[in-house]
XYZ file of C-alpha atoms in Angstrom:
528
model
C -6.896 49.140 1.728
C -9.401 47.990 -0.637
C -9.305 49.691 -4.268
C -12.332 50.187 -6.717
C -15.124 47.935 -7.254
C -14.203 45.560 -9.161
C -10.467 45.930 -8.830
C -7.430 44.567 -7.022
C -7.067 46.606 -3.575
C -3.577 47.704 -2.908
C -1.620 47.645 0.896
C -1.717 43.875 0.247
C -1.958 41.462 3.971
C -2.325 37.761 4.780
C -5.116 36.073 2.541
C -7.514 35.956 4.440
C -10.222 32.791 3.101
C -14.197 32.510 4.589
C -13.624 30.159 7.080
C -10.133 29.590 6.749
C -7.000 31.166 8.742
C -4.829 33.668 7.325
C -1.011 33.201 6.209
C 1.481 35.522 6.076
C 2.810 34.981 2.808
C 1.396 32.866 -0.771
C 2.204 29.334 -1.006
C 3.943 28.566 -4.318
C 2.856 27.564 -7.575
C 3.536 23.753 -6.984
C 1.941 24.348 -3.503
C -1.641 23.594 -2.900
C -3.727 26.729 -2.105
C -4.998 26.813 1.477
C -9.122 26.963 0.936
C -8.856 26.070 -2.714
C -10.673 23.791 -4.714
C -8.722 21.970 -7.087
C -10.788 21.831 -10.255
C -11.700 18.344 -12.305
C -11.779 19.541 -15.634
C -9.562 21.349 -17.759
C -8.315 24.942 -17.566
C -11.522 27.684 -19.439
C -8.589 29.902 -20.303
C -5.752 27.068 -22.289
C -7.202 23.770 -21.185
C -4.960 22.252 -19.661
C -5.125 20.249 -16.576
C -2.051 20.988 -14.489
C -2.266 23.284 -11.468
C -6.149 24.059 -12.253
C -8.103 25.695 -9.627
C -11.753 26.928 -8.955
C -11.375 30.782 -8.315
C -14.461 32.926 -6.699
C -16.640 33.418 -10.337
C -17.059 29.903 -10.119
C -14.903 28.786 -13.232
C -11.556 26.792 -13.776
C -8.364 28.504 -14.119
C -4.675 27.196 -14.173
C -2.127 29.099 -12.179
C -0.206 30.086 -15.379
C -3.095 31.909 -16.981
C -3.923 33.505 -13.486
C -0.549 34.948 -13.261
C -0.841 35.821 -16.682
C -3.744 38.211 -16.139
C -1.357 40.556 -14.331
C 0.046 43.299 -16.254
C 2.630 45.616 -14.351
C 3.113 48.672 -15.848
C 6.658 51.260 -15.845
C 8.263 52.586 -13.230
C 5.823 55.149 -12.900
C 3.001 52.551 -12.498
C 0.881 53.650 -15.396
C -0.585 50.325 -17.391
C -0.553 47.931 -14.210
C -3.886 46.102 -14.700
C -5.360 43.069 -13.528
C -7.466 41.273 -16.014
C -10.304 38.906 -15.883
C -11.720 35.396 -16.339
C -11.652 34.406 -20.099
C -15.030 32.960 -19.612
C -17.576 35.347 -18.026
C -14.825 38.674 -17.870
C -15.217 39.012 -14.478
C -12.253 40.423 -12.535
C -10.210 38.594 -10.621
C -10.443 38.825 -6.975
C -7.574 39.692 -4.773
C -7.433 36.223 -3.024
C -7.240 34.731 -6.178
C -4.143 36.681 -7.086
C -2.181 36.741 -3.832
C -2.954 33.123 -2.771
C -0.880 31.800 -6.238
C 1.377 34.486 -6.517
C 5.147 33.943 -4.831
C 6.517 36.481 -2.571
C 7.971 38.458 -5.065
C 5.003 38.743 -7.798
C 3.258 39.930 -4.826
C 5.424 42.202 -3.540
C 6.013 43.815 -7.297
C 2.022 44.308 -8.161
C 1.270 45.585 -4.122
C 3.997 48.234 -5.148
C 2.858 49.191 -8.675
C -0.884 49.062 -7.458
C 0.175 51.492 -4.885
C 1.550 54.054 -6.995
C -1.480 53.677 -9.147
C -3.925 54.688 -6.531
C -1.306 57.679 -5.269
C -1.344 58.770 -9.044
C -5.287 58.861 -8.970
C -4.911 60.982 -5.795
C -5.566 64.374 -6.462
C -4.015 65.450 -3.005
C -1.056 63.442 -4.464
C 1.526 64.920 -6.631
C 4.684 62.812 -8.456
C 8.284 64.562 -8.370
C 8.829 66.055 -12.076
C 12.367 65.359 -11.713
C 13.487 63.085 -14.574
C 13.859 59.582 -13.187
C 12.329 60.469 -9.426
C 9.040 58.544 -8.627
C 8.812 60.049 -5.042
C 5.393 60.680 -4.689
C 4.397 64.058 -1.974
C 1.501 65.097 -0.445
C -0.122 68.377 -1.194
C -0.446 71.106 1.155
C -4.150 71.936 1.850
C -5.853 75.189 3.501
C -6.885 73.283 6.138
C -2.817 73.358 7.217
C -2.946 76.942 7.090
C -5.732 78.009 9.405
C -5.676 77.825 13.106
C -9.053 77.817 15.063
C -10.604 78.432 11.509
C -8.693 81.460 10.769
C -5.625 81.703 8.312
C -2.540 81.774 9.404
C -0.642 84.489 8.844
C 1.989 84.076 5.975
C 5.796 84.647 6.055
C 6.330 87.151 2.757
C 10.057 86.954 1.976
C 11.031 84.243 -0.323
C 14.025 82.133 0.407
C 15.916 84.421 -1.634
C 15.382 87.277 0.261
C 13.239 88.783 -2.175
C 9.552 90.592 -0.556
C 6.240 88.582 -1.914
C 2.812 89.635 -2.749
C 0.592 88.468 -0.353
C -1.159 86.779 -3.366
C 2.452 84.968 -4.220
C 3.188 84.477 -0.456
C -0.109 82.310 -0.442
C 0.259 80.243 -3.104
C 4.253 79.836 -2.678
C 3.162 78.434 0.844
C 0.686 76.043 -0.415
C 2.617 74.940 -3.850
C 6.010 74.914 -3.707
C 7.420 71.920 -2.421
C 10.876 70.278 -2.411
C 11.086 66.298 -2.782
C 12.917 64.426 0.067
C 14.618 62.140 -2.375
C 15.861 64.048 -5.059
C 16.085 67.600 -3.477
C 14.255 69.134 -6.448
C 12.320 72.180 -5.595
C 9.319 72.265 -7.721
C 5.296 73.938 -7.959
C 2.749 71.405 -6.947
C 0.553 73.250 -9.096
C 1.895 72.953 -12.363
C 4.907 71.415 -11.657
C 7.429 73.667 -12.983
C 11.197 73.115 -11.827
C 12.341 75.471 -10.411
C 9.038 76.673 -8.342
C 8.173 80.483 -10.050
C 8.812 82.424 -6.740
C 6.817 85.698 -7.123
C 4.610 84.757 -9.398
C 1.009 81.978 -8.868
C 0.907 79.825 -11.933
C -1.539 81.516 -13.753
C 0.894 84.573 -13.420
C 3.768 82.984 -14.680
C 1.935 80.834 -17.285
C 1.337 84.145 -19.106
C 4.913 85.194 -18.109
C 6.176 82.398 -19.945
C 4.372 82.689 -22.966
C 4.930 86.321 -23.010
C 7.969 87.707 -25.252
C 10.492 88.356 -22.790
C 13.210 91.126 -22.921
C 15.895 90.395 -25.118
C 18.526 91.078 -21.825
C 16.454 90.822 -18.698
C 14.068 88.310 -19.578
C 11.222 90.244 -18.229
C 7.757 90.027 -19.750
C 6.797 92.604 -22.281
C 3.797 93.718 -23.539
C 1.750 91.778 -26.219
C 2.621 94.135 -28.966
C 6.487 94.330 -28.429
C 8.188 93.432 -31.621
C 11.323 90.600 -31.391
C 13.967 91.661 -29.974
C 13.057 94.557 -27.929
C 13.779 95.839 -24.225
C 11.818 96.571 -21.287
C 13.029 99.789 -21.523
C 15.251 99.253 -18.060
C 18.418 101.639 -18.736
C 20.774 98.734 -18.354
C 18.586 97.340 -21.338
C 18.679 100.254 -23.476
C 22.738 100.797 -22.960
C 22.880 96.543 -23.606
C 21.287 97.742 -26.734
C 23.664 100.079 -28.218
C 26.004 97.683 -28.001
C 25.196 94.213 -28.512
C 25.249 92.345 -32.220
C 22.413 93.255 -34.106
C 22.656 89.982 -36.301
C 21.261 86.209 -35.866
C 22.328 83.285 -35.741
C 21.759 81.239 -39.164
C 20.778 77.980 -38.125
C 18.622 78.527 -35.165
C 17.648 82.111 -35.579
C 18.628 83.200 -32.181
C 19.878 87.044 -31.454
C 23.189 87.287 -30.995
C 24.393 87.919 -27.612
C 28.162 89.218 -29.009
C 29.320 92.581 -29.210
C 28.212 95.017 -32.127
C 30.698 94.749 -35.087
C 32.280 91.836 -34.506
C 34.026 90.010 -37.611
C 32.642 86.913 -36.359
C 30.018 86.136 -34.224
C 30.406 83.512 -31.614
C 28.341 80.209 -30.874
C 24.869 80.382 -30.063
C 23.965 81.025 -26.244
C 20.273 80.504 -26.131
C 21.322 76.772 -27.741
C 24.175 75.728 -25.473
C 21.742 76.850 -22.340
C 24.371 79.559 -21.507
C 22.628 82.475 -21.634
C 20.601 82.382 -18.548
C 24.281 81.080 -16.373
C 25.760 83.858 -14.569
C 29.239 85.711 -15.861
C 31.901 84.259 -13.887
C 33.508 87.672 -13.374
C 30.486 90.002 -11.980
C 28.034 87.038 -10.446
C 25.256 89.237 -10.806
C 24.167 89.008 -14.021
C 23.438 86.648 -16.878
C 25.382 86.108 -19.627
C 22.721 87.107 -21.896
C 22.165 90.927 -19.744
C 24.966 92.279 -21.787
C 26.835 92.344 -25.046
C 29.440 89.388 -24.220
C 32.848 87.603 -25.853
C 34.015 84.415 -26.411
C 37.741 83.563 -25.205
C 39.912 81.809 -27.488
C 39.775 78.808 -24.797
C 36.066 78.917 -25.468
C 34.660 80.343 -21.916
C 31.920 83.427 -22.041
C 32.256 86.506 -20.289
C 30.498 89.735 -19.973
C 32.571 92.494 -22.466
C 32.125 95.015 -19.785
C 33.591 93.007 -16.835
C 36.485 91.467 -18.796
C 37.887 95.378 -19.474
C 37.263 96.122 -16.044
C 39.094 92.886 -14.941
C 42.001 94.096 -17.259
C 42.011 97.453 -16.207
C 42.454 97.051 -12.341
C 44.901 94.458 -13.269
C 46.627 92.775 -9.812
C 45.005 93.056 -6.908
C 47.905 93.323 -4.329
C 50.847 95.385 -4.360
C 53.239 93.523 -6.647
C 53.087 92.498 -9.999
C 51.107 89.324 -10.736
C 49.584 88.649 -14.055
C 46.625 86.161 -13.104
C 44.452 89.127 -13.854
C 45.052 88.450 -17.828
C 44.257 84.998 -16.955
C 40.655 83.139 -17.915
C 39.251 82.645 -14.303
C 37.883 78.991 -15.179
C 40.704 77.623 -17.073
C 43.652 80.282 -16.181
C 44.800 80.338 -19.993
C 45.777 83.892 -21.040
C 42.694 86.118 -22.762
C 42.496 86.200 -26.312
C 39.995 88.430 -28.438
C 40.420 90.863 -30.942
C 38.113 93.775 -28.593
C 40.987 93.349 -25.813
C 43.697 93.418 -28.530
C 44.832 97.317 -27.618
C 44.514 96.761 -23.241
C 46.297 93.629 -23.825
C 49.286 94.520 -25.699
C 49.996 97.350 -22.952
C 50.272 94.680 -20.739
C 52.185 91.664 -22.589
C 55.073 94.808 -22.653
C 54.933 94.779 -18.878
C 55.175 91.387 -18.543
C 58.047 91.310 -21.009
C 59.556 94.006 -18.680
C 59.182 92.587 -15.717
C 60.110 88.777 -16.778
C 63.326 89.751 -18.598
C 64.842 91.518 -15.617
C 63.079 89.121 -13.266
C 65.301 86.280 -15.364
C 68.332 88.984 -16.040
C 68.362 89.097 -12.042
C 68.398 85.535 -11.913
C 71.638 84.305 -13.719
C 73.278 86.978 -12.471
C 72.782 85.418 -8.954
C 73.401 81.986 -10.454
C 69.725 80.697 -9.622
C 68.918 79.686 -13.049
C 70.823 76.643 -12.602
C 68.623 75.528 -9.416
C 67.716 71.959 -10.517
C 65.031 71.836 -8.305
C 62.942 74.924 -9.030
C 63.479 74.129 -12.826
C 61.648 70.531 -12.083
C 59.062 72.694 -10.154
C 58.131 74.727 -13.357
C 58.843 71.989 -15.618
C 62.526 73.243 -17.196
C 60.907 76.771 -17.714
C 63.984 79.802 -16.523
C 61.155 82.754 -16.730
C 58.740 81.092 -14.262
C 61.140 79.863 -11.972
C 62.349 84.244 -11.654
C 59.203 85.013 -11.404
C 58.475 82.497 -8.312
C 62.020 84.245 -6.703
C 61.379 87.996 -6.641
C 58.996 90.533 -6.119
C 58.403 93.224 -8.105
C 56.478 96.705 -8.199
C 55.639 99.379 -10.401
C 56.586 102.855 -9.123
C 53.137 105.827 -9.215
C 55.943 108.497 -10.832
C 57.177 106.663 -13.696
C 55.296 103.534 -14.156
C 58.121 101.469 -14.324
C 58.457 98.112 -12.817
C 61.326 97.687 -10.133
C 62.747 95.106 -8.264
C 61.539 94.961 -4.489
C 62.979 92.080 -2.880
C 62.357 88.237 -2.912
C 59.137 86.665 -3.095
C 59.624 84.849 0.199
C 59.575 88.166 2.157
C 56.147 88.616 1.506
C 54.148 91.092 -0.885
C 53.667 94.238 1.011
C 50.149 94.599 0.657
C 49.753 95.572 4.276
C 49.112 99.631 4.281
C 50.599 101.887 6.817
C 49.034 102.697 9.948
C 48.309 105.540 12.402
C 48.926 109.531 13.131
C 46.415 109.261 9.865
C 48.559 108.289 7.464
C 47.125 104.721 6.909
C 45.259 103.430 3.930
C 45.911 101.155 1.168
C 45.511 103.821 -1.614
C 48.321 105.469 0.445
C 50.493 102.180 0.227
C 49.725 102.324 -3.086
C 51.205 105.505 -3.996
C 53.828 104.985 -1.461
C 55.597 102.633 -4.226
C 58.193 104.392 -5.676
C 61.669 102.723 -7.631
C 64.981 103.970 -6.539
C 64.995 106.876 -9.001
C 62.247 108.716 -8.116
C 62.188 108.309 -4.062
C 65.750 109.423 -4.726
C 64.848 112.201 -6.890
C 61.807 112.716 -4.412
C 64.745 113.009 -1.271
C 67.138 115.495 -2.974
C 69.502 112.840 -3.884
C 71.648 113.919 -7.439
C 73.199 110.491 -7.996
C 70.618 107.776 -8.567
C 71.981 106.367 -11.590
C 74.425 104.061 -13.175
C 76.551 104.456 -16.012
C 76.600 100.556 -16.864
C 72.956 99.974 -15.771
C 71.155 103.220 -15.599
C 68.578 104.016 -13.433
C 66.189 100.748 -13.364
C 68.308 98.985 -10.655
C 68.889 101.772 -8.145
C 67.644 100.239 -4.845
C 67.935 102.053 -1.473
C 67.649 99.854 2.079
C 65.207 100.068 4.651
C 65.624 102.670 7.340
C 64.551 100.007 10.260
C 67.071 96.937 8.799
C 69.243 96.246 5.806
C 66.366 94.730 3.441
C 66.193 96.298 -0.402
C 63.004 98.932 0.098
C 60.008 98.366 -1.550
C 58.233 101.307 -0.245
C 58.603 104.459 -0.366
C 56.583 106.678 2.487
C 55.582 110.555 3.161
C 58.230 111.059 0.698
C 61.170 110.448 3.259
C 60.982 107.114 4.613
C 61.821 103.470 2.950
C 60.392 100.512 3.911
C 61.145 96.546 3.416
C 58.071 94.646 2.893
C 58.499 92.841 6.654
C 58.730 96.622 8.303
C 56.046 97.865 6.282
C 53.594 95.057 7.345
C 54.299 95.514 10.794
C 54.055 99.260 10.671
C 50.442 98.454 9.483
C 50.124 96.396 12.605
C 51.009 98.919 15.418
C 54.889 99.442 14.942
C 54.106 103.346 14.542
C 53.512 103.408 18.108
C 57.162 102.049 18.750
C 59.130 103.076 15.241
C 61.973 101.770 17.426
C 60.910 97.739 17.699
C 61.547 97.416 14.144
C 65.053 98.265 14.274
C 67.902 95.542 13.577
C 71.113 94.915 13.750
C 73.359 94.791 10.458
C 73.376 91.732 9.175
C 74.619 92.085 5.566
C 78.185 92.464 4.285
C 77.475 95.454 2.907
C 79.111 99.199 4.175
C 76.201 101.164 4.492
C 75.035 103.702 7.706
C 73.552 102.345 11.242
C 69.780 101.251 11.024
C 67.414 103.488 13.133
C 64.596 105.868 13.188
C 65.767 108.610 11.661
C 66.401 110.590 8.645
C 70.356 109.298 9.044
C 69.311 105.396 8.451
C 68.225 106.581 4.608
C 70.639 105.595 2.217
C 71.304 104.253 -1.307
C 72.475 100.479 -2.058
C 73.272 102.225 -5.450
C 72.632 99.750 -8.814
C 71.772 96.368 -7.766
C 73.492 94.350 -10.861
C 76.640 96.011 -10.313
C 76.971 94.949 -7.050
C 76.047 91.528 -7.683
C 78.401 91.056 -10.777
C 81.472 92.114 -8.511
C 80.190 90.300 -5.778
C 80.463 93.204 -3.262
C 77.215 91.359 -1.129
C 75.626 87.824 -1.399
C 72.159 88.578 -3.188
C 69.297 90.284 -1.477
C-alpha cells in the first residue's frame, strides 16, 4: 500500500507509469527506463552526464545519486529513509526509486520499509527476544466479544494456577507467544516471561518492590533489606541462612549460617532463582544452601535428607552419596559427620565384596577388569549383592548381582508391604538366632558369612520372613507376584553340589549353608 505523504509506500508492485504499461520487475542501471526522459544536461546532484534522467519534480538526476538517496536501516528497520532531490528537497517518488533500482535493491528497501510501517503500528508489537524480528499482531477487545458482549474468560493459567478475573483479562489480551522463536512474552510491556497473575501495572510495582529475601514476594514499602514475608518457611530459612554479604557485589549470602567460607555469589551467576536439583520445588535461593566440592548447588536441607534415606532399593548402592548432575561423591564440611558413617559402610561392604571375590578367583576376569578400567573393588561390587540386616546393621552377602535386587515385597494373607521387605532382611546370624538355631558362627570367620538357603530352591537367602521363612531374591519376587497362592510352584529341584535337606514348603526345607568363605576355600561347592 501507499505510505505517508510524501514518502515511499511499502508492498512494492509493477511500476506502473501515466500512460505507460506496467513491468514486473526494474530494468537495470545500464537499461533505459520505460517512460523516462533521458535528461540533456548534467546531473543537479554531481554533474555528471552518464545515466541522467528527468524524475517527477522536474529536475535531472543520475542513477547513482538516486540510488544513493536510499538509506536502509538495521535489521530491525529503524533509520531506513528515502531522501530527496538536492535541488528543490522534494522526496523522491516511488517510481523513481523502483524503476532504477535492480531486483534486489528493491526487494531489500520493500522489506525494510515494511517493517518500518509494522513498527509505527500500534496494533503491532516486535518479539523482545534478542535477535527475533518477528513482528505479531495484538489482540483487541473486539476478539473477545461475541454479539457485543464479552466473552467469557478461561481463569486458570497454563500452569494450573487460578487467575483474577482482572489477570485472566489482561493475560488473554497480552500474553502472546512468537511463532518463530517460541518466546512467550506480554504485549503490553514486553516482559519475557509474560507476568501470569499479575496486569503490568501490578507487576511493574512488583518489580520495583523489595522482594523477600527467600520467596521473592513483594514486601511492603517500609521493609528493611533483607527481610521476609513473614511465610514460616521464610522465617525458619532465616534462622539458618548466612547472615553475611558478599564483598564485591553486596549480595546476601544464600549459604548456611557459620560457615568458614562462604560460597560464590548466586544472585550473580543467575542461580538463585534455578530450582534445587534434589527437591524441584523450590529455588535455590528459598533456603540456606551448599556448594559441592565439584561446584554444583543444592538445598542444605535436601542434601541431609538425600543422605539420610540413603539407597532406595533393597541392597546396598552408594549413588545416594553421589552429586546427581555430575555423580562425583559429596564433599562439604556440614555433611562431614553423615558422611563418614557411611564411607565405613562402604569400606565394609567393598572389602568383603573384593575378599569374596579372589576367593572365587574372579579378580582375575580380564574382561570385567577392562569394563571398570583395571579397578578390583568395582568389578566386586558389579558381582554381588549385598544387604544390611534391621537387627544388627551389618552388611551381608545376599547373592550375585545377576539374580536381581529383591526389591519386590511380599504379598498376600496381609503380610505384604515394602516396609515389611524391609525389615524382613536379616544376615545369617540373627534369622538364625531369630529360629532357635545355637550354631551360627565360625571359628575361622565368625559370624559375618553365615548364609542359610532358600526354603523353595538352593539359592543363598537374602530374606528373611515372619521370622521363619528364607527367601532367594528370584522366590521372593515371585512371592510378591502371586506365588503365596501356590507356595508350592516355587519349589526346585537340587541343583547344587552341596548336602543340604529336600527343598519344599515347609519348616523342614530351613537350613544353614554354614560360613560361606570356608566353604569356598575348601571348595566343598562351586560359588553361589
Amino acid at each position: 500500500r501507499r505510505g505517508d505523504a510524501g514518502g515511499v509506500g511499502v508492498g512494492f508492485g509493477g511500476v506502473s507509469e501515466a500512460g505507460g504499461s506496467s513491468s514486473s520487475g526494474p530494468p537495470g542501471p545500464d537499461t533505459q527506463a520505460r517512460g523516462r526522459r533521458r535528461a540533456r544536461g548534467g546531473c543537479v546532484g554531481c554533474g555528471t552526464t552518464d545515466q541522467v534522467w528527468v524524475v517527477q519534480c522536474g529536475h535531472a538526476i543520475c542513477v547513482t545519486c538516486l540510488k544513493g538517496a536510499v538509506k536502509l536501516g538495521g535489521g530491525d528497520a529503524k533509520g531506513t529513509k528515502v531522501g530527496g532531490c538536492v535541488e528543490c528537497g522534494e522526496r523522491f517518488a516511488e517510481d523513481d526509486l523502483m524503476t532504477f533500482l535492480t531486483v534486489e535493491e528493491k526487494d531489500a528497501v520493500q522489506l525494510k520499509l515494511t517493517l518500518q510501517a509494522l513498527d509505527q503500528d500500534p496494533n503491532v508489537v516486535q518479539c523482545p527476544a534478542p535477535g527475533c524480528s518477528c513482528r505479531i499482531e495484538k489482540r483487541n477487545d473486539e476478539q473477545h466479544k461475541s454479539g457485543g458482549k464479552q466473552r467469557s474468560v478461561l481463569r486458570v493459567a497454563p500452569d494450573g494456577q487460578e487467575l483474577t478475573l482482572r489477570a485472566a483479562r489482561h493475560m488473554q489480551t497480552y500474553r502472546l507467544r512468537c511463532p518463530e522463536c517460541s518466546t512467550n512474552f506480554c504485549a503490553g510491556c514486553l516482559a519475557v516471561p509474560y507476568h501470569t497473575s499479575f496486569t503490568c501495572e501490578q507487576n511493574k510495582e512488583r518489580s520495583e518492590a523489595r522482594p523477600c529475601r527467600f520467596c521473592s514476594a513483594p514486601l511492603p514499602p517500609s521493609a528493611k533489606d533483607g527481610a521476609t514475608c513473614g511465610a514460616a518457611d521464610c522465617k525458619t530459612a532465616l534462622e539458618g541462612v548466612c547472615d553475611v554479604r558478599h564483598k564485591s557485589c553486596k549480595h546476601w549470602c544464600t549459604g548456611v549460617f557459620g560457615e568458614a567460607k562462604c560460597g560464590p555469589c548466586l544472585e550473580c551467576s543467575g542461580d538463585a532463582d534455578e530450582f534445587c536439583n534434589i527437591c524441584w520445588t523450590d529455588a535455590i535461593r528459598a533456603q540456606p544452601c551448599i556448594t559441592l566440592g565439584c561446584g554444583h548447588t543444592f538445598h542444605l536441607l535436601c542434601v541431609r535428607q538425600r543422605l539420610e534415606k540413603r539407597w532406595p532399593t533393597a541392597k546396598i548402592s552408594f549413588s545416594f552419596a553421589e552429586c546427581p548432575l555430575c555423580r562425583v561423591w559429596v564433599d562439604h564440611p556440614q555433611l562431614k559427620a553423615p558422611l563418614n558413617e557411611i564411607k565405613k559402610l562402604q569400606k565394609l561392604v567393598q572389602d568383603s565384596a573384593v575378599q569374596r571375590l579372589k576367593l572365587e578367583g574372579r579378580h582375575k576376569d580380564k574382561a570385567g577388569l577392562q569394563k571398570y578400567k583395571g579397578s578390583v573393588v568395582d568389578l566386586a561390587m558389579s558381582k554381588y549383592n549385598y544387604y544390611q540386616c534391621t537387627k544388627c546393621k551389618r552388611p551381608y552377602f545376599g547373592g550375585m548381582a545377576e539374580c536381581g535386587d529383591g526389591v519386590a515385597p511380599p504379598a498376600g494373607g496381609g503380610q505384604g508391604g515394602e516396609q515389611r521387605a524391609v525389615d524382613d532382611l536379616m544376615c545369617g546370624k540373627c534369622s538364625g538366632a531369630a529360629m532357635g538355631m545355637k550354631q551360627t558362627s565360625c571359628k575361622t570367620h565368625g559370624d559375618s558369612y553365615i548364609e542359610f538357603k532358600c526354603r523353595y530352591c538352593c539359592e543363598v537367602a537374602s530374606f528373611f520372613c515372619w521370622g521363619h521363612t528364607h527367601f532367594c531374591d528370584s522366590c521372593h519376587k515371585k512371592w510378591g507376584q502371586g506365588a503365596f497362592r501356590k507356595p508350592a510352584s516355587l519349589v526346585q529341584k537340587c541343583k547344587c553340589k552341596i548336602q543340604h535337606v529336600a527343598n519344599g514348603t515347609t519348616q523342614a526345607s530351613e537350613a544353614c549353608y554354614g560360613c560361606s568363605l570356608c566353604r569356598i576355600e575348601v571348595k566343598e561347592s562351586a560359588p553361589l
